[in-house]
PDB file of C-alpha atoms in Angstrom:
ATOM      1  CA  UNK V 195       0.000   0.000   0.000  1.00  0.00           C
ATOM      2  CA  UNK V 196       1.307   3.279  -0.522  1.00  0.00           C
ATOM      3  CA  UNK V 197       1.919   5.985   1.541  1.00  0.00           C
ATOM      4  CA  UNK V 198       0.188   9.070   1.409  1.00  0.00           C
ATOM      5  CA  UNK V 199       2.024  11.947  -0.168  1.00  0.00           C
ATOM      6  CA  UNK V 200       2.116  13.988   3.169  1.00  0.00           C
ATOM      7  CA  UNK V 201       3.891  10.950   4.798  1.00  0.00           C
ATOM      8  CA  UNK V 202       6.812  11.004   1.922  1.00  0.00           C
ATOM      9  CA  UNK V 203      10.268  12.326   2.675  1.00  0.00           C
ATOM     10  CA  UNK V 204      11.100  15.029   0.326  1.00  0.00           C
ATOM     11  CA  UNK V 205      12.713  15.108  -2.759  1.00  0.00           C
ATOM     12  CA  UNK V 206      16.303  16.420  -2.632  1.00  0.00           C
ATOM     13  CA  UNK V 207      18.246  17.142  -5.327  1.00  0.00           C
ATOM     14  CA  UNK V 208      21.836  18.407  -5.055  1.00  0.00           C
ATOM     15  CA  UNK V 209      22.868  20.266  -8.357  1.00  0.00           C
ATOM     16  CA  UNK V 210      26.564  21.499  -8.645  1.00  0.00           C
ATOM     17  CA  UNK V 211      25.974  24.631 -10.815  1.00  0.00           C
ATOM     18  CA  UNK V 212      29.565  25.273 -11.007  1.00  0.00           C
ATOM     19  CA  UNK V 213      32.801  24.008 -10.660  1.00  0.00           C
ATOM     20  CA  UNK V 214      34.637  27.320  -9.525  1.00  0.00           C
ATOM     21  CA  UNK V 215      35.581  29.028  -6.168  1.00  0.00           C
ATOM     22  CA  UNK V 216      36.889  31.591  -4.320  1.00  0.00           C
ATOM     23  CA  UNK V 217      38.928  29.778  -1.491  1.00  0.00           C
ATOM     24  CA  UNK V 218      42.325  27.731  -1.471  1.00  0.00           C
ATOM     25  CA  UNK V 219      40.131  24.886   1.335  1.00  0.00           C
ATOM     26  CA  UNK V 220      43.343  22.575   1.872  1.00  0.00           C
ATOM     27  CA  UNK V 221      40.654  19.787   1.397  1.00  0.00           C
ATOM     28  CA  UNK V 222      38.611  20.361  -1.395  1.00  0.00           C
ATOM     29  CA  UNK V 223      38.901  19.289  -4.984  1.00  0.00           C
ATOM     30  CA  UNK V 224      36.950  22.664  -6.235  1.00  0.00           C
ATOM     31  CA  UNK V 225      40.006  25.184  -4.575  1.00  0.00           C
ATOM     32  CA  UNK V 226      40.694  27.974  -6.801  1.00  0.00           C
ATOM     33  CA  UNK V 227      44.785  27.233  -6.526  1.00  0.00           C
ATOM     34  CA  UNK V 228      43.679  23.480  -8.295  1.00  0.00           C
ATOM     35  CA  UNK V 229      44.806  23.166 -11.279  1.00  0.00           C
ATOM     36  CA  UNK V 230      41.434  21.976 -13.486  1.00  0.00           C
ATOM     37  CA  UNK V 231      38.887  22.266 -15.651  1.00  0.00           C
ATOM     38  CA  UNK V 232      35.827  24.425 -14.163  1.00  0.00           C
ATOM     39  CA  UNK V 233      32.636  23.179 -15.512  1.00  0.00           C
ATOM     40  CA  UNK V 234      29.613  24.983 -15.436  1.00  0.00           C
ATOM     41  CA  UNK V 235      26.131  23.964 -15.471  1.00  0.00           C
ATOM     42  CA  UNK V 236      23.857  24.965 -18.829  1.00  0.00           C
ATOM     43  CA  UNK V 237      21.182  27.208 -17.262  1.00  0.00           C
ATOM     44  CA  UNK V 238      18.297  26.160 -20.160  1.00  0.00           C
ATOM     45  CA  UNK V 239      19.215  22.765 -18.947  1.00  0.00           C
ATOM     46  CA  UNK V 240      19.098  23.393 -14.997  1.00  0.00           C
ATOM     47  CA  UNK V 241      15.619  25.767 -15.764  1.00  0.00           C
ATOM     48  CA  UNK V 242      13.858  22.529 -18.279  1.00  0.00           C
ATOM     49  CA  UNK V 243      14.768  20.244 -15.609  1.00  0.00           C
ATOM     50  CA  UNK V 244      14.117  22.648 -12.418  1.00  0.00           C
ATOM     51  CA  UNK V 245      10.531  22.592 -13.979  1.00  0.00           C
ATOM     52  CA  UNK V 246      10.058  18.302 -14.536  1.00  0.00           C
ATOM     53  CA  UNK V 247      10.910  18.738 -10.413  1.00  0.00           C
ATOM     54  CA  UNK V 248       8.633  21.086  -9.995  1.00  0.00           C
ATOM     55  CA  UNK V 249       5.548  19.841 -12.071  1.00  0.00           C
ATOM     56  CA  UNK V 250       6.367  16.489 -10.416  1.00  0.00           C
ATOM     57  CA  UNK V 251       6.505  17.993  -7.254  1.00  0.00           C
ATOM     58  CA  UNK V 252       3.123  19.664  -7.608  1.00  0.00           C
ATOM     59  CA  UNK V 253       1.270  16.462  -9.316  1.00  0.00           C
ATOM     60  CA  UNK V 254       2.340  13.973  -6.641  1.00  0.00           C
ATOM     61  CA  UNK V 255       1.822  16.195  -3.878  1.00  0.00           C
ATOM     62  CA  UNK V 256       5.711  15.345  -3.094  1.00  0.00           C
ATOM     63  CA  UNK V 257       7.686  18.849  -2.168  1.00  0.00           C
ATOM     64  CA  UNK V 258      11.194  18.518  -3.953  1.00  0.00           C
ATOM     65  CA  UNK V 259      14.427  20.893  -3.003  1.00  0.00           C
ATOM     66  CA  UNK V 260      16.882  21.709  -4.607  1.00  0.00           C
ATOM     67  CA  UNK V 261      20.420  22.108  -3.653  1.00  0.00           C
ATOM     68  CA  UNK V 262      22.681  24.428  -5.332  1.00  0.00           C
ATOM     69  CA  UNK V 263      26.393  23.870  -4.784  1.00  0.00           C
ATOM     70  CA  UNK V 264      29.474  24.305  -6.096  1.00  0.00           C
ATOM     71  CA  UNK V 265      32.650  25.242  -5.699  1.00  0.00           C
ATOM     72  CA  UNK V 266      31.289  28.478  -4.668  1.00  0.00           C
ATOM     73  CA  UNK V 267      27.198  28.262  -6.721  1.00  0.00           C
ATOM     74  CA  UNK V 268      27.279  32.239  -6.183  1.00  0.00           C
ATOM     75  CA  UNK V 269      29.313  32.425  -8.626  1.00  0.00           C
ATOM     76  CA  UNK V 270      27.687  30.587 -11.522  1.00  0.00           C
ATOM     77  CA  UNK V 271      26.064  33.875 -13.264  1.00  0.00           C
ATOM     78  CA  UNK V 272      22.680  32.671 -13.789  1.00  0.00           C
ATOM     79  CA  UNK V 273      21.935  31.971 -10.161  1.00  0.00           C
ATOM     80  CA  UNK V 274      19.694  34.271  -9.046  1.00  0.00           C
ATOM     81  CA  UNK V 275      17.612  34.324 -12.361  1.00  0.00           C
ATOM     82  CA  UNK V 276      17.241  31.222 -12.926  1.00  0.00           C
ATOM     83  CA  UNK V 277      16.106  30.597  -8.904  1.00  0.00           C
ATOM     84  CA  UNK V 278      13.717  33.117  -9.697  1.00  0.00           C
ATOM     85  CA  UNK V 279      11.993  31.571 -12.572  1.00  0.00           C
ATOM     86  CA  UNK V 280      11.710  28.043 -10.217  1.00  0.00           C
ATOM     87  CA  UNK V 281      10.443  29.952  -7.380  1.00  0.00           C
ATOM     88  CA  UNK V 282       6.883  29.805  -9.556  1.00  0.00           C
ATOM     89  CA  UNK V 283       6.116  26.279  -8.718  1.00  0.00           C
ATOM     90  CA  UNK V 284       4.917  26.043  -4.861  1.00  0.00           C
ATOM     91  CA  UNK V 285       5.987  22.747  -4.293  1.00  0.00           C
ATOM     92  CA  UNK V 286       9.694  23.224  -5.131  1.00  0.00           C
ATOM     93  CA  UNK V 287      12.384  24.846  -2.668  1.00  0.00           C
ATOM     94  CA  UNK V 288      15.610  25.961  -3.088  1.00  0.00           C
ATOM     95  CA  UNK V 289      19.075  25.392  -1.144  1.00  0.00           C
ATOM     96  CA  UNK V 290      22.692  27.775  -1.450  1.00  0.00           C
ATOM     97  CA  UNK V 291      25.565  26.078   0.194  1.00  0.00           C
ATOM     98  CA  UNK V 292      28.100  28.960   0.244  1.00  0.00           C
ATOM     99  CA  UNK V 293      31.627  29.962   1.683  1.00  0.00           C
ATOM    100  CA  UNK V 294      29.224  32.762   2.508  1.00  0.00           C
ATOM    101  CA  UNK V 295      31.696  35.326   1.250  1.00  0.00           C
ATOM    102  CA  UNK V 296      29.023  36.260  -1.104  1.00  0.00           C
ATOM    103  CA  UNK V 297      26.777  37.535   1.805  1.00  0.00           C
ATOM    104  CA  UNK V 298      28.750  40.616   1.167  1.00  0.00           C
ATOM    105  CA  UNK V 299      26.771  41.760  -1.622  1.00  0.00           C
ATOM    106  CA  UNK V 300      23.614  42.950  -1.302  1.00  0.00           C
ATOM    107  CA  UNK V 301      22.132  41.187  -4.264  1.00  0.00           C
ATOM    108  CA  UNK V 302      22.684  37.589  -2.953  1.00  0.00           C
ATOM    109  CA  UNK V 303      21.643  38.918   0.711  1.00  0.00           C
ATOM    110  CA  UNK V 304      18.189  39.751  -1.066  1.00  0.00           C
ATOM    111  CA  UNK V 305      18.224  36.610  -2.711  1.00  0.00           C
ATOM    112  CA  UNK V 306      18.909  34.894   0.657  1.00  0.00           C
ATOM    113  CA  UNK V 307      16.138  36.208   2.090  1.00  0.00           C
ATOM    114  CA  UNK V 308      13.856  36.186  -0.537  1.00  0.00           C
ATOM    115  CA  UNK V 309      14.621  32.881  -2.887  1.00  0.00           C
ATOM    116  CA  UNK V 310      15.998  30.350  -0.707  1.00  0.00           C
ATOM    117  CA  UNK V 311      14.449  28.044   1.889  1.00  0.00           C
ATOM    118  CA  UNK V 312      17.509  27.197   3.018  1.00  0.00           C
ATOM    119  CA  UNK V 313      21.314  28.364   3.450  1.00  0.00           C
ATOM    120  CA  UNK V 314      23.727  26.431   4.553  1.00  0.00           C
ATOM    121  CA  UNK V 315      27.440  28.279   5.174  1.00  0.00           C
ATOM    122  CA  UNK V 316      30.261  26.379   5.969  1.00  0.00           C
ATOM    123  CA  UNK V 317      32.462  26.545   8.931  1.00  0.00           C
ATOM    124  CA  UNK V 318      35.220  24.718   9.852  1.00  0.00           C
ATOM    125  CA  UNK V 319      36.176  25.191  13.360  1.00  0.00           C
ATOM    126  CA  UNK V 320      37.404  27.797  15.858  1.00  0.00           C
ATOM    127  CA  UNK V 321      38.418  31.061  13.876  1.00  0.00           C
ATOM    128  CA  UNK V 322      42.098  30.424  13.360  1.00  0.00           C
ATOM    129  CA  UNK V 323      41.343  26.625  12.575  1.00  0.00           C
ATOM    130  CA  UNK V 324      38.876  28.031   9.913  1.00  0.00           C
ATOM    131  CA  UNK V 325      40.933  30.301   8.698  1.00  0.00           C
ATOM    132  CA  UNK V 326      43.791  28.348   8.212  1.00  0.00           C
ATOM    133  CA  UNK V 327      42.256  25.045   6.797  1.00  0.00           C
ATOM    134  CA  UNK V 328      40.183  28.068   4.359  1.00  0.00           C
ATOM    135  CA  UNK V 329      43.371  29.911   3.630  1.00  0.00           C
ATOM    136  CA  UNK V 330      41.983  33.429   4.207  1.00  0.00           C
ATOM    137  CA  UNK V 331      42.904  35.534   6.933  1.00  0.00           C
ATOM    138  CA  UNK V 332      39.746  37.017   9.011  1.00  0.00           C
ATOM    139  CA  UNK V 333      37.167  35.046   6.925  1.00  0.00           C
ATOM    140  CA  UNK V 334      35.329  32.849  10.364  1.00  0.00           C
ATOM    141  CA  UNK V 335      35.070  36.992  11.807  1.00  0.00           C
ATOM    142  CA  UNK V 336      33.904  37.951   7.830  1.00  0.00           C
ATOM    143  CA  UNK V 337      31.286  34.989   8.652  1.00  0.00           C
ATOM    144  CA  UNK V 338      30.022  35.946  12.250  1.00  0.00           C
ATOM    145  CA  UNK V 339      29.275  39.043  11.071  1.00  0.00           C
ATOM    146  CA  UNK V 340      26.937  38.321   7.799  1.00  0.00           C
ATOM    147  CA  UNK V 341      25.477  35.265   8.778  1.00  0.00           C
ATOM    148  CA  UNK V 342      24.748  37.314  12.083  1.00  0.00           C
ATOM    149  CA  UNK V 343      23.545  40.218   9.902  1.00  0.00           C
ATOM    150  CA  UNK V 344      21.331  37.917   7.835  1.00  0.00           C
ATOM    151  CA  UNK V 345      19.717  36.344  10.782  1.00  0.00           C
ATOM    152  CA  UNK V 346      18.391  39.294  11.994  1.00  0.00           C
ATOM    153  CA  UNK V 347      17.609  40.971   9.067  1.00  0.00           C
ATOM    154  CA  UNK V 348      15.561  37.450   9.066  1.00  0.00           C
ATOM    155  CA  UNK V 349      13.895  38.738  11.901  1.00  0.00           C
ATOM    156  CA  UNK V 350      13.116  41.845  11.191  1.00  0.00           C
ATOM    157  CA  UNK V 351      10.985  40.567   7.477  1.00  0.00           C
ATOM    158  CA  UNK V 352       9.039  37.866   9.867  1.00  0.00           C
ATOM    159  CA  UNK V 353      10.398  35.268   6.830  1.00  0.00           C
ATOM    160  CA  UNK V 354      13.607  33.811   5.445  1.00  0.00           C
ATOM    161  CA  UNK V 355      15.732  30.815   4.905  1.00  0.00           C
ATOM    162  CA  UNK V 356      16.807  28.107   7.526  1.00  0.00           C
ATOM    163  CA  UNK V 357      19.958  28.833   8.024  1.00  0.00           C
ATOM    164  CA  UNK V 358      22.422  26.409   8.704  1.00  0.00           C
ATOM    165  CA  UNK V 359      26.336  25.636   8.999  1.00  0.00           C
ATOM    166  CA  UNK V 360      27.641  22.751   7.688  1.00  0.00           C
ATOM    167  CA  UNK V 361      31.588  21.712   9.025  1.00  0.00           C
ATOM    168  CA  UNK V 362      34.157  18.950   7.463  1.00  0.00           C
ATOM    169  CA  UNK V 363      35.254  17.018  10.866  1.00  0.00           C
ATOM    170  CA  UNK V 364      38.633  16.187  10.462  1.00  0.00           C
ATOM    171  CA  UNK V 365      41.524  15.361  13.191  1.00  0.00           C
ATOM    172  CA  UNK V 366      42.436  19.222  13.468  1.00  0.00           C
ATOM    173  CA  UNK V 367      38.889  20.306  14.179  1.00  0.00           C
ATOM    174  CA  UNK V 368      37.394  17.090  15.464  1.00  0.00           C
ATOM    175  CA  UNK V 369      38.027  18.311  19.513  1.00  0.00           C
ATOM    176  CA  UNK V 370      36.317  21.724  18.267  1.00  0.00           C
ATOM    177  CA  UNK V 371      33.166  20.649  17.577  1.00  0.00           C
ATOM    178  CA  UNK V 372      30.882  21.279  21.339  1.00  0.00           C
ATOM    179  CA  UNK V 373      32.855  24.914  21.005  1.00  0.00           C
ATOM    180  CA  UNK V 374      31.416  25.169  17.270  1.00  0.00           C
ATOM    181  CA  UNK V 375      28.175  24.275  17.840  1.00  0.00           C
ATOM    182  CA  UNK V 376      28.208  26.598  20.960  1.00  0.00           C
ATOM    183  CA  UNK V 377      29.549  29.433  19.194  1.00  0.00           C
ATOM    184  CA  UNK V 378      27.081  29.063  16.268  1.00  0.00           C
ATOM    185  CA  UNK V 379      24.107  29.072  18.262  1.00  0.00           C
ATOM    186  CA  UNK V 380      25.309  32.429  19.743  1.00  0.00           C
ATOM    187  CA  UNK V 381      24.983  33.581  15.727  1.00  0.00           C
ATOM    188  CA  UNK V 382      21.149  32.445  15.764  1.00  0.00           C
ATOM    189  CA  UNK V 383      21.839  29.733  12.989  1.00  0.00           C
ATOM    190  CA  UNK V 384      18.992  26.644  12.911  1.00  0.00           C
ATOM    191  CA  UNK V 385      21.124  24.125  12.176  1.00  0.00           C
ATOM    192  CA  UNK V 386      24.470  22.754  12.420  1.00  0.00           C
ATOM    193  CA  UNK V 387      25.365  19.196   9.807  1.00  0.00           C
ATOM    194  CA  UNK V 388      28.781  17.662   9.357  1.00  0.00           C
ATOM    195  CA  UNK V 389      30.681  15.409   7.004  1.00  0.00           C
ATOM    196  CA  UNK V 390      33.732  13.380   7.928  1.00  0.00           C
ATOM    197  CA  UNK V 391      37.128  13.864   6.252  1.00  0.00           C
TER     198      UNK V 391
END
């Protein structure tokens, strides 16, 4: 017998939109200092599928989100357009996972607030960890401050993403993680996930 729509899980799909970045992360394949080819996703492709999700999503009474990530998905051009033009079917949501640099720019605040369901920033540790492991000076102070910002400009609308951190746990950071989580809460984030190195 199946289950009734309400009682499905729903759909997530995780879409890397592009294969560029801002950061030097020690650990991650998608560093700007790695020598590679940066793919980018076709946005006529990522809008005609967007809208199979989101007619499917709609007929089966089955919400779907999407996922963007990257490298850094901010930077794939098309972002914020082409999240626009998927925002028109109810049942589908949209996800950024970002460095969160890109909170510095008022355009991709907006869209924060107003396109996403959820935003997921990651964070690797203490600040000097962070920093170090991100190879950017100041960046985990860069992120207290606009994810803080974006919180409570969250507040003040009444609406906005969930946001949430996501970490790598690796032996450097791995006796960091009750401090982390502490320290996040103290930003107002919903959410803290993690992913073994």
């Amino acid at each position: 017998m199946r289950a009734p729509p309400d009682a499905l899980p729903r759909r997530v799909i995780v879409w890397r939109v592009t294969q560029r970045c801002t950061l030097a992360c020690r650990f991650c394949a998608y560093a700007v200092d790695v020598q590679r080819r940066r793919g980018e996703a076709d946005p006529a492709e990522v809008l005609r599928v967007g809208a199979l999700v989101g007619e499917a999503a709609g007929r089966t009474g089955r919400p779907a989100l999407i996922s963007w990530i990257g490298g850094e998905p901010a930077l794939w051009a098309p972002l914020i357009e082409v999240s626009t033009a998927l925002r028109r079917w109810p049942s589908l949501g949209l996800s950024l996972t970002t460095n969160g640099e890109v909170l510095r720019r008022p355009a991709m605040r907006d869209a924060a607030l107003e396109l996403f369901e959820e935003l997921v920033i990651s964070v690797d540790g203490a600040p000097a960890f962070h920093d170090l492991v991100r190879r950017r000076p100041g960046q985990a102070a860069l992120l207290e401050r606009l994810v803080g910002e974006l919180v409570e400009a969250r507040a003040r609308r009444g609406a906005g993403p969930r946001v949430e951190v996501n970490t790598i746990l690796m032996r450097g950071n791995i006796d960091q993680f009750e401090s982390l989580a502490e320290r996040l809460r103290s930003w107002g984030v919903d959410g803290l996930t993690f992913n073994q190195l």
